[in-house]
Short mmCIF file of C-alpha atoms in Angstrom, two decimals:
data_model
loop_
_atom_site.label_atom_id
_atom_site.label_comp_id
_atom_site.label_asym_id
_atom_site.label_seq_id
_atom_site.Cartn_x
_atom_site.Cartn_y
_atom_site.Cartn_z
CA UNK E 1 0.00 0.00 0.00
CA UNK E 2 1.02 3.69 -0.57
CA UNK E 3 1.15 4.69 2.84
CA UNK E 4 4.43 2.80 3.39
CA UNK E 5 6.20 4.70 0.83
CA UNK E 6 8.87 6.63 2.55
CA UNK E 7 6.75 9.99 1.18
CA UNK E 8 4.34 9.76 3.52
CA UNK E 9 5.63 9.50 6.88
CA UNK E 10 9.30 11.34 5.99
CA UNK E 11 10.16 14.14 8.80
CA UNK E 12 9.94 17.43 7.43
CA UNK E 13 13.84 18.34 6.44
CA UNK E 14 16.13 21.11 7.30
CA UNK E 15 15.30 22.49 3.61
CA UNK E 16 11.54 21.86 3.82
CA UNK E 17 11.74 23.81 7.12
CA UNK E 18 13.68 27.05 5.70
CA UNK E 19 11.57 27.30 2.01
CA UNK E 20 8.69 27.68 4.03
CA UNK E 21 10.01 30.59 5.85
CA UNK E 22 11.66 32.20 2.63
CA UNK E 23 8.00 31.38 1.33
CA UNK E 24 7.24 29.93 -2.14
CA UNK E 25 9.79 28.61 -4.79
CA UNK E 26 7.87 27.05 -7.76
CA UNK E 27 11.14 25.49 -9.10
CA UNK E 28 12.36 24.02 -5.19
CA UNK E 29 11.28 19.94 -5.14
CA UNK E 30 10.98 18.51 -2.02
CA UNK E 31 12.47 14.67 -2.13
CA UNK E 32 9.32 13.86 -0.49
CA UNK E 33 7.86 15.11 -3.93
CA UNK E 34 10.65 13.78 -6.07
CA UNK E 35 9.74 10.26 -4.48
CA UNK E 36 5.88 10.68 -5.31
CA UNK E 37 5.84 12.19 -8.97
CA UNK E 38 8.79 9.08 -9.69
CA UNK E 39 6.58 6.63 -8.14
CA UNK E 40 3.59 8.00 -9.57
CA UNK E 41 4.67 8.44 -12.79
CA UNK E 42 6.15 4.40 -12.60
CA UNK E 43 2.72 3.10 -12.24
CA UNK E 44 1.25 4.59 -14.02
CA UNK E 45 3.25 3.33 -17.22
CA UNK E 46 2.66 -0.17 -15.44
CA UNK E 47 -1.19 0.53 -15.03
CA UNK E 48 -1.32 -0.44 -11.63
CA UNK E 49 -4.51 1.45 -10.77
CA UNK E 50 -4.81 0.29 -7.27
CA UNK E 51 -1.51 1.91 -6.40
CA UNK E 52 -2.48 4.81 -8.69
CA UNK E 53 -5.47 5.15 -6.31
CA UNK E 54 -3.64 4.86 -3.35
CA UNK E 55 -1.35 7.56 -4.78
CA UNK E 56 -3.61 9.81 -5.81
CA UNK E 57 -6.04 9.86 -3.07
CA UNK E 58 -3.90 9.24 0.24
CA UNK E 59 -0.16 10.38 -0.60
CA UNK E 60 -1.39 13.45 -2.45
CA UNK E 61 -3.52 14.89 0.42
CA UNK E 62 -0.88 14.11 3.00
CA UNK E 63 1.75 15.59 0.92
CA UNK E 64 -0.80 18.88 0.53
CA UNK E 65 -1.67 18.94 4.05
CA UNK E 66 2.14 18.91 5.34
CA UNK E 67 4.25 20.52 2.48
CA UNK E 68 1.46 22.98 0.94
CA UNK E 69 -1.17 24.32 2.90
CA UNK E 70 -1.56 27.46 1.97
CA UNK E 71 1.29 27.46 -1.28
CA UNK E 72 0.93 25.46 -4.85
CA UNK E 73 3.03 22.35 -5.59
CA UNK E 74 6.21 22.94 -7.25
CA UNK E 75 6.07 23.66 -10.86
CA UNK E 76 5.70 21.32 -13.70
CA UNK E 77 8.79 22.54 -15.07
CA UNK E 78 10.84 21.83 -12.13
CA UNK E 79 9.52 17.69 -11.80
CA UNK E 80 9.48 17.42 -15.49
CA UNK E 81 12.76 15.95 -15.89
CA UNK E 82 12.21 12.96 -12.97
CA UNK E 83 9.72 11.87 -15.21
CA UNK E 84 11.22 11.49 -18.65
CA UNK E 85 9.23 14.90 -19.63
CA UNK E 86 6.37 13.07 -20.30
CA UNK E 87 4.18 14.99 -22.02
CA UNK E 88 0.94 12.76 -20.79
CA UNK E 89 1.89 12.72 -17.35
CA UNK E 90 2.89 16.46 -17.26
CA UNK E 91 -0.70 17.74 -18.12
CA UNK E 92 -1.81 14.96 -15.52
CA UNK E 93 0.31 16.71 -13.21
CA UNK E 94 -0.52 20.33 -13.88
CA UNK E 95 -4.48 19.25 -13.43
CA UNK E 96 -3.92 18.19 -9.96
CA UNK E 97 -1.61 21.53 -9.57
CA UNK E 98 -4.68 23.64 -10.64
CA UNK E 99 -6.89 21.62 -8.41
CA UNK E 100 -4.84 21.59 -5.40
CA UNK E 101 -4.40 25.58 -6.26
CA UNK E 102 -8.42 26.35 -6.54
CA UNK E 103 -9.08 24.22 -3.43
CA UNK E 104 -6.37 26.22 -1.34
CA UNK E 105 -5.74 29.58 -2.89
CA UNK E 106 -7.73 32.00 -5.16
CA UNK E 107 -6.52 31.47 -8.71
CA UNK E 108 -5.66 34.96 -10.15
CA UNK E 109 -6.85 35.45 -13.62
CA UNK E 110 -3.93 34.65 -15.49
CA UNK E 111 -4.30 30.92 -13.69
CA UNK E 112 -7.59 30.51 -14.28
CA UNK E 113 -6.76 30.76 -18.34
CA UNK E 114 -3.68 28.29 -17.79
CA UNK E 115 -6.11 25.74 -16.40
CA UNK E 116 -8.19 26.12 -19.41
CA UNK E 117 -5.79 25.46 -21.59
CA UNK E 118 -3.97 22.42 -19.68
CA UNK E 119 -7.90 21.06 -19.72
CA UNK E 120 -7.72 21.64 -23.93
CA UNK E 121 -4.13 20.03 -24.33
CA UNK E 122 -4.70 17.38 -22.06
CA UNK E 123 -8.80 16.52 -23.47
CA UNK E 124 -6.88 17.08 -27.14
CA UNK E 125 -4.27 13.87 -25.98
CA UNK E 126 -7.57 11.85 -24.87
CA UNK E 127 -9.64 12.35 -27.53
CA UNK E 128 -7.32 12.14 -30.70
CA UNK E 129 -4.51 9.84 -29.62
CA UNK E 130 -3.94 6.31 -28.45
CA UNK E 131 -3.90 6.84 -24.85
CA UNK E 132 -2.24 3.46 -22.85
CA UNK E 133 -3.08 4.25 -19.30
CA UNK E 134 -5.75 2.86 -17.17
CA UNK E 135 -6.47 5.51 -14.28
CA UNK E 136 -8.99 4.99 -11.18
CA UNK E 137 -12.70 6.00 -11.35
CA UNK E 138 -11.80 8.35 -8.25
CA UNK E 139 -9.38 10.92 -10.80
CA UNK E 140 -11.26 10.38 -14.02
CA UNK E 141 -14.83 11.63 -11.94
CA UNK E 142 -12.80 14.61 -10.27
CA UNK E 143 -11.45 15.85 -13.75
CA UNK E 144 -14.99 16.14 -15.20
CA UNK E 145 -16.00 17.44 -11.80
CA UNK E 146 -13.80 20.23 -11.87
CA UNK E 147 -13.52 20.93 -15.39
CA UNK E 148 -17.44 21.78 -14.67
CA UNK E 149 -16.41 23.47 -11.40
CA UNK E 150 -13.76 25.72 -12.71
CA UNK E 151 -15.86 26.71 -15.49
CA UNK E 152 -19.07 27.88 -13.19
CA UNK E 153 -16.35 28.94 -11.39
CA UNK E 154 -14.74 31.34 -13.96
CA UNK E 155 -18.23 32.61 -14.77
CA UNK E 156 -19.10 34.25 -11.44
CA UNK E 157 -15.62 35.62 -11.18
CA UNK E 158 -16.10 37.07 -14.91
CA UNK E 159 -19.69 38.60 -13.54
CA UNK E 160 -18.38 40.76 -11.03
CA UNK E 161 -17.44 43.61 -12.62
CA UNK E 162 -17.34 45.92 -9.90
CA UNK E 163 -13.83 45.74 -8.81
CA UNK E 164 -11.92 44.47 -11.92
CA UNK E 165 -8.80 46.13 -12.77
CA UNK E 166 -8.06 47.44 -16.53
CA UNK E 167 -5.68 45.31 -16.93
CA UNK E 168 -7.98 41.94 -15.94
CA UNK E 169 -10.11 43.70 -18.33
CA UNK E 170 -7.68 43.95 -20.66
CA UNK E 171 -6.77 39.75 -20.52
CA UNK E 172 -10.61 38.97 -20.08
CA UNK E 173 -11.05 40.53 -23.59
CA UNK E 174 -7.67 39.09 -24.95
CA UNK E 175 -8.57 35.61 -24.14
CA UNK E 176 -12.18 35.97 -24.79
CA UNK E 177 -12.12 31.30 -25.91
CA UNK E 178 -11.07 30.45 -22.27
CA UNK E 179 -14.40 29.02 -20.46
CA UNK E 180 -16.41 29.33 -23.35
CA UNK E 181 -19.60 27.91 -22.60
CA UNK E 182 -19.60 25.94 -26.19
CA UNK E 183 -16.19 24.78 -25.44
CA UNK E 184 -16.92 23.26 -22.26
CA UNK E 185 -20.42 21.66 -23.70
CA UNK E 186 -18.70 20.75 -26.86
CA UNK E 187 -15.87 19.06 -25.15
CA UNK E 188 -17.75 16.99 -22.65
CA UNK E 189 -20.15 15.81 -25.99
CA UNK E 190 -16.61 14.87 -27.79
CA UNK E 191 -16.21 12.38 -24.90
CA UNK E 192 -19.68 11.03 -24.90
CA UNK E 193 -19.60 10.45 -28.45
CA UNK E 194 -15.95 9.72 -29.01
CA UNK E 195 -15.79 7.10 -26.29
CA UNK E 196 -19.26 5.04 -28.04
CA UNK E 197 -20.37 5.20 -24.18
CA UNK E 198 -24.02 4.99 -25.26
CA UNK E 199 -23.60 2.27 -27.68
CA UNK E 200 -21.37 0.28 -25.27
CA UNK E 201 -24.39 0.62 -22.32
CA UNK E 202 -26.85 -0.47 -25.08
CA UNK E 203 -24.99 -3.56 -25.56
CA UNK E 204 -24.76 -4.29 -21.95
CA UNK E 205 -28.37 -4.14 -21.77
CA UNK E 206 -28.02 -7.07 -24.27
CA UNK E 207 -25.38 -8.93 -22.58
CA UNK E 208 -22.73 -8.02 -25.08
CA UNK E 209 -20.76 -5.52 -23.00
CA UNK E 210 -19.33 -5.63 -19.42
CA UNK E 211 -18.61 -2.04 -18.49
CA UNK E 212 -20.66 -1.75 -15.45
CA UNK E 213 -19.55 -5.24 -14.28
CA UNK E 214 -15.88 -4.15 -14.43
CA UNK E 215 -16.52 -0.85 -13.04
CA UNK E 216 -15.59 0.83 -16.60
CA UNK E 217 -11.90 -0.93 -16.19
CA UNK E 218 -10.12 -2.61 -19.10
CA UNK E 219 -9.02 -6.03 -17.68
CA UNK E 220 -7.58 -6.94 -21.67
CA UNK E 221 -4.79 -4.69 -20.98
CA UNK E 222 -6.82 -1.24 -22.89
CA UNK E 223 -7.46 1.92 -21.14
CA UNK E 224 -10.49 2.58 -19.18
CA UNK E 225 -10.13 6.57 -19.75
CA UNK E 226 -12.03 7.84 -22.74
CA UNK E 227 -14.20 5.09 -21.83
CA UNK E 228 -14.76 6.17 -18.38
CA UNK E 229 -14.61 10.05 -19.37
CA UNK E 230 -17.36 10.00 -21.74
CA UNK E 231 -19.38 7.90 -19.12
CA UNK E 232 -19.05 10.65 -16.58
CA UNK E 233 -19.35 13.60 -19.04
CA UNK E 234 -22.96 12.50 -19.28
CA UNK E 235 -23.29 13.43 -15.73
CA UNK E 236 -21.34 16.56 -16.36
CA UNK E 237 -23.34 17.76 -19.18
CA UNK E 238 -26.82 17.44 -17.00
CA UNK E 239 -24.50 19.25 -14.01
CA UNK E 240 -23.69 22.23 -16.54
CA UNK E 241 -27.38 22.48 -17.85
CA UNK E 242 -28.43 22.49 -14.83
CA UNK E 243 -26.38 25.63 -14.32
CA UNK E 244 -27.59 27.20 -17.76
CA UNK E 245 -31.35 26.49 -16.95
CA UNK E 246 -32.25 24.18 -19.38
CA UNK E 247 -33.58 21.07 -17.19
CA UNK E 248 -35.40 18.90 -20.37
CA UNK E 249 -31.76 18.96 -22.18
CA UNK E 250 -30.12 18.09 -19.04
CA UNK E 251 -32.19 15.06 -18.32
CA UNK E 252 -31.70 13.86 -21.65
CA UNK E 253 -27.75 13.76 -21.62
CA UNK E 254 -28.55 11.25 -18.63
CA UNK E 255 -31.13 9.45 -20.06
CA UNK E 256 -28.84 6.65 -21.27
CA UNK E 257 -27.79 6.03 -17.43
CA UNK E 258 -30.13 3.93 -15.45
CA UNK E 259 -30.30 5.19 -12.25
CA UNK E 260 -32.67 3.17 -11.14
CA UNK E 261 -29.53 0.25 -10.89
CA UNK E 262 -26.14 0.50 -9.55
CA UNK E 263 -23.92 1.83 -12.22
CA UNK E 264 -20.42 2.93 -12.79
CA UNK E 265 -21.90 6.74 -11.89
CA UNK E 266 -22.21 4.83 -7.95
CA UNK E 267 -18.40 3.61 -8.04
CA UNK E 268 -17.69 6.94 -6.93
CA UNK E 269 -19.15 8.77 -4.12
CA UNK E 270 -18.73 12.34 -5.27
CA UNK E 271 -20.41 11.09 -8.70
CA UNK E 272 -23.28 9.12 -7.10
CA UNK E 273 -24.52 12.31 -5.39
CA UNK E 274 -23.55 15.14 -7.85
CA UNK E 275 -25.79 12.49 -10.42
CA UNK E 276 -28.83 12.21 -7.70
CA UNK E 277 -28.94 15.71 -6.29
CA UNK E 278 -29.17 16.87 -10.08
CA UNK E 279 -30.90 14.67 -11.33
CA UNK E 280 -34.05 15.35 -8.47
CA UNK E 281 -33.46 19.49 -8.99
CA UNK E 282 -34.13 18.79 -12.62
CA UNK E 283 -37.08 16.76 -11.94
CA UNK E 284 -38.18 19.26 -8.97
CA UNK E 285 -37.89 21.83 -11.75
CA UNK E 286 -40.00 20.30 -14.33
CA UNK E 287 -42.48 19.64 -11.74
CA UNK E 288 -41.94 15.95 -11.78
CA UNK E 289 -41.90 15.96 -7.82
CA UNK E 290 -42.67 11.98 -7.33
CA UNK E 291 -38.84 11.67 -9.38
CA UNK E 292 -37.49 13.21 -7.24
CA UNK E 293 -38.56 12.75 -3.98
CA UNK E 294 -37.99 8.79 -5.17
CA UNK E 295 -34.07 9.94 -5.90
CA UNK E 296 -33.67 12.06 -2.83
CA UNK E 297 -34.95 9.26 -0.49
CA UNK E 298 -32.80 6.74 -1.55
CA UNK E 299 -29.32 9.05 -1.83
CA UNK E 300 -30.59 10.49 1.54
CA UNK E 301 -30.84 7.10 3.25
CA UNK E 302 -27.47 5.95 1.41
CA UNK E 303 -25.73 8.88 2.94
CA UNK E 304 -27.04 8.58 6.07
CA UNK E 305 -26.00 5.03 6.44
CA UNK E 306 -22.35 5.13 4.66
CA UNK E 307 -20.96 8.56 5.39
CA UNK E 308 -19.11 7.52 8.85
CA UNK E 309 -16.21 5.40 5.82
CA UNK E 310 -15.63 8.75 4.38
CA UNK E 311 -15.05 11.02 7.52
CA UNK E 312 -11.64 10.88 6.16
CA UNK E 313 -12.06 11.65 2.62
CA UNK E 314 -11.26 15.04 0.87
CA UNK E 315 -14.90 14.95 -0.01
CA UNK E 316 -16.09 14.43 3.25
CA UNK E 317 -17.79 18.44 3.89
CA UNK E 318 -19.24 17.92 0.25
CA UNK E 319 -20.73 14.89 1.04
CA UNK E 320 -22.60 16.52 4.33
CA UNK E 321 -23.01 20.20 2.28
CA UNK E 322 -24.75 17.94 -0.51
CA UNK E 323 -26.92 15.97 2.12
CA UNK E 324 -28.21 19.38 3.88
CA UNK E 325 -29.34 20.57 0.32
CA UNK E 326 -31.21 17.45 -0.29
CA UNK E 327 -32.82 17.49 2.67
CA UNK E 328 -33.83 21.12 1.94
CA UNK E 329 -34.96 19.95 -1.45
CA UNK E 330 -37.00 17.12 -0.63
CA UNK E 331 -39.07 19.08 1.78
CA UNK E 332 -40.22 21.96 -0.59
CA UNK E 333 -41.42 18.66 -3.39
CA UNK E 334 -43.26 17.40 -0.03
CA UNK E 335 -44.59 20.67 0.63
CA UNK E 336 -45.76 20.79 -3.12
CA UNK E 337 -46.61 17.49 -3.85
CA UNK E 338 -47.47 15.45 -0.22
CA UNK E 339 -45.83 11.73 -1.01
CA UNK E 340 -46.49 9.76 3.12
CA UNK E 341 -45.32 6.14 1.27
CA UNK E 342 -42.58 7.04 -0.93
CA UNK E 343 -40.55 8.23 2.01
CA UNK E 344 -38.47 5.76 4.70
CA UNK E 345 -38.95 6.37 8.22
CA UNK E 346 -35.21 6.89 8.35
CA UNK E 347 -35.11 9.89 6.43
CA UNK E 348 -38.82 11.22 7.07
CA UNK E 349 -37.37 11.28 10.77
CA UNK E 350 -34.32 13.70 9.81
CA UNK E 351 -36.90 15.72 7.48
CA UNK E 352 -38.98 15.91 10.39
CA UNK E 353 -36.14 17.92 12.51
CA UNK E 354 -34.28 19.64 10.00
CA UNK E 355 -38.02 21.06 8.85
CA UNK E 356 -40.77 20.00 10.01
CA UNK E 357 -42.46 23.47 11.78
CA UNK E 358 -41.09 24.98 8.39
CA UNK E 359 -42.76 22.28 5.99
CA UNK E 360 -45.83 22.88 8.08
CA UNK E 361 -46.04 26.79 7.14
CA UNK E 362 -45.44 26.12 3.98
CA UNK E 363 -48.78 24.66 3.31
CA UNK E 364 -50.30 27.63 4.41
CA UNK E 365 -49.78 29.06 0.91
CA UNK E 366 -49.38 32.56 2.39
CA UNK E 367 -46.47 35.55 2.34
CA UNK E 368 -44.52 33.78 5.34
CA UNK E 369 -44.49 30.46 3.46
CA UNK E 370 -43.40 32.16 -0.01
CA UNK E 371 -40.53 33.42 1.78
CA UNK E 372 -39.66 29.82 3.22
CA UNK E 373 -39.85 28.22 -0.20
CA UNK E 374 -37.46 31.12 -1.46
CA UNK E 375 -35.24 30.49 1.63
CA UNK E 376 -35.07 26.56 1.15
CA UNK E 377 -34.69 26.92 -2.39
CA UNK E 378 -31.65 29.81 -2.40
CA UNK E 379 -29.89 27.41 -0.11
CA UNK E 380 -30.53 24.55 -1.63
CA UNK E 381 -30.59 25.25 -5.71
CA UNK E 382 -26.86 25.33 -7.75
CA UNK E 383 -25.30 28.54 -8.12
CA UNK E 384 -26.59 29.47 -11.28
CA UNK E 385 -24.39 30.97 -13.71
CA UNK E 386 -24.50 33.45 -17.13
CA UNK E 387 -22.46 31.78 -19.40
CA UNK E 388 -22.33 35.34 -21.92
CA UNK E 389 -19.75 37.62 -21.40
CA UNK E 390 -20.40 41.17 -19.57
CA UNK E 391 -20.34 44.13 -21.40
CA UNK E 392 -16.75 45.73 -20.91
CA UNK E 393 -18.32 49.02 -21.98
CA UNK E 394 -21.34 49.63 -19.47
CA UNK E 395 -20.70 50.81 -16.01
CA UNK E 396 -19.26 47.89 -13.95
CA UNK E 397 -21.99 46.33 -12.23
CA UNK E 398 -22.10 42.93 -10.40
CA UNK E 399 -23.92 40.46 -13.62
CA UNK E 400 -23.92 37.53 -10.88
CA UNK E 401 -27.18 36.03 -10.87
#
């Protein structure tokens, strides 16, 4: 296992100790880091995804928690050589650099555009060359998950206009392509239709296929990753329609999912409840309320009875910020649409004290319970985003919605 890998446990050294009073050197490499990127890099060539995983999600936390709190991971330039300057594993690298970056830091502007365009280059390798590497389901769900992130991400930072300096105005304008709203959409349909994904889950249906069986994995010796990618930029595309406001298209990109059966989408924790909590504010939306009090209940009572194996996990808070929204979710379609049997006592319980008095002004149909269906439903709804471009001419205003 990864955690016996001298990276993990190694005392802080003399130089570790002094950069981080002299503050950041993008170029400095830690051995500690030296060891991971060479071991990383190693099995990756030898597709070992269980040590990939082990890698990825254990000795890159505990390297970001001890080495790089509050400063990014050294540079790609400065690793590139302990890894043959492999282009592949270079833009792996830099996506976990931007990642680490937007989950620690605020990424200035000129960052934000370098993400983009590692997302292009590395997307462009996927989709248009042989790619030889099998990777777990864990990385391949977070790089659709924050491609979609850093995107809605980019377009509330781009709608406050207010404080923007000429010169962010100036690169805003300059590189007018980066977080393009077609871009993102078109690149997450290359996957789906590059990668056959639909054709390959229609043939399961028939027997014919075994993706779901295997997880998505290649056992033959293939790659799982456009694969894998295309199956999880289904769930991206109803994730960034859900954004835009357009809940019918949304549903559709799903549609060849069945979520009513475990599927690769509930290998992955982060994916099982990004797919579920979307899926019911879709169905909330187009006023199919029985969907999605049906989706909430189950995820609900899955959460509720597996979250204590991932107090540990990275995506621990999301899993309980996700839960609370649910929860807030499934009582306005119970408000709206009363459902006693479609609910377990489990989660009608937690309902009951999260809110119960609430849920019980809301049927009053009154001012006070307008306001509580606006409260639950700020809380609770995505942050919607406008995927245009403000005008760089008007008075700067805040465009966020």
């Amino acid at each position: 296992m990864a955690a016996n890998y001298d990276y993990d446990e190694a005392p802080a050294t003399y130089d570790d100790a002094n950069r981080q009073e002299l503050g950041y050197d993008p170029n400095f490499v830690p051995d500690s880091v030296k060891s991971f990127v060479v071991h990383l890099y190693r099995h990756i060539r030898e597709k070992n995804v269980y040590e990939i995983h082990q890698m990825y999600e254990i000795s890159f936390q505990t390297l970001s928690d001890r080495l790089f709190k509050d400063t990014p991971w050294p540079s790609v330039d400065a690793v590139a050589h302990y890894v043959d300057n492999d282009q592949v594993f270079c833009l792996l690298y830099r996506e976990m650099w931007f990642r680490h970056l937007y989950a620690r830091l605020s990424p200035t502007l000129k960052q934000r555009i370098d993400s983009w365009d590692n997302y292009c280059s590395l997307f462009q390798v996927v989709l248009h060359r042989v790619v030889n590497m099998q990777l777990p389901n864990q990385w391949l769900w977070d790089m659709v998950d924050e491609f979609v992130y850093q995107f809605q991400s980019f377009c509330q930072y781009r709608a406050k206009m207010k404080n923007k300096t000429e010169q962010e105005i100036a690169l805003l304008r300059q590189f007018d392509q980066a977080w393009n709203v077609y871009g993102v959409l078109n690149y997450l349909q290359a996957f789906v239709e590059k990668s056959n994904i639909i054709q390959i889950l229609e043939q399961e249906k028939e027997g014919l296929e075994q993706f779901t069986a295997t997880d998505g994995y290649d056992y033959s010796g293939g790659s799982n990753v456009l694969k894998v990618l295309g199956y999880f930029s289904m769930v991206g595309l109803l994730r960034v329609h859900c954004l835009l406001g357009d809940y019918q298209t949304g549903l559709k990109c799903l549609l060849p999912i069945d979520i009513s059966q475990q599927g690769v989408y509930t290998s992955v924790i982060g994916s099982h409840i990004t797919t579920i909590y979307h899926y019911g504010f879709a169905s909330l939306m187009m006023r199919r309320y029985v969907k999605a009090i049906r989706e909430f209940n189950k995820m609900l009572l899955y959460i509720y009875k597996t979250k204590q194996y991932h107090q540990k996990s990275p995506q621990y808070e999301q899993i309980l910020k996700k839960n609370e929204q649910m929860y807030a979710l499934l009582a306005i379609c119970l408000s709206l649409c009363p459902q006693t049997k479609l609910v377990e006592e489990t989660v009608n319980s937690q309902l009951r004290e999260k809110y119960g008095e609430k849920m019980a002004r809301m049927q009053r149909y009154d001012d006070e319970a307008f306001a509580i269906y606006d409260e639950l439903f700020s809380y609770a709804c995505p942050k919607f985003i406008t995927p245009s471009a403000p005008s760089f001419e008007e008075p700067l205003v805040n465009y966020n919605q």
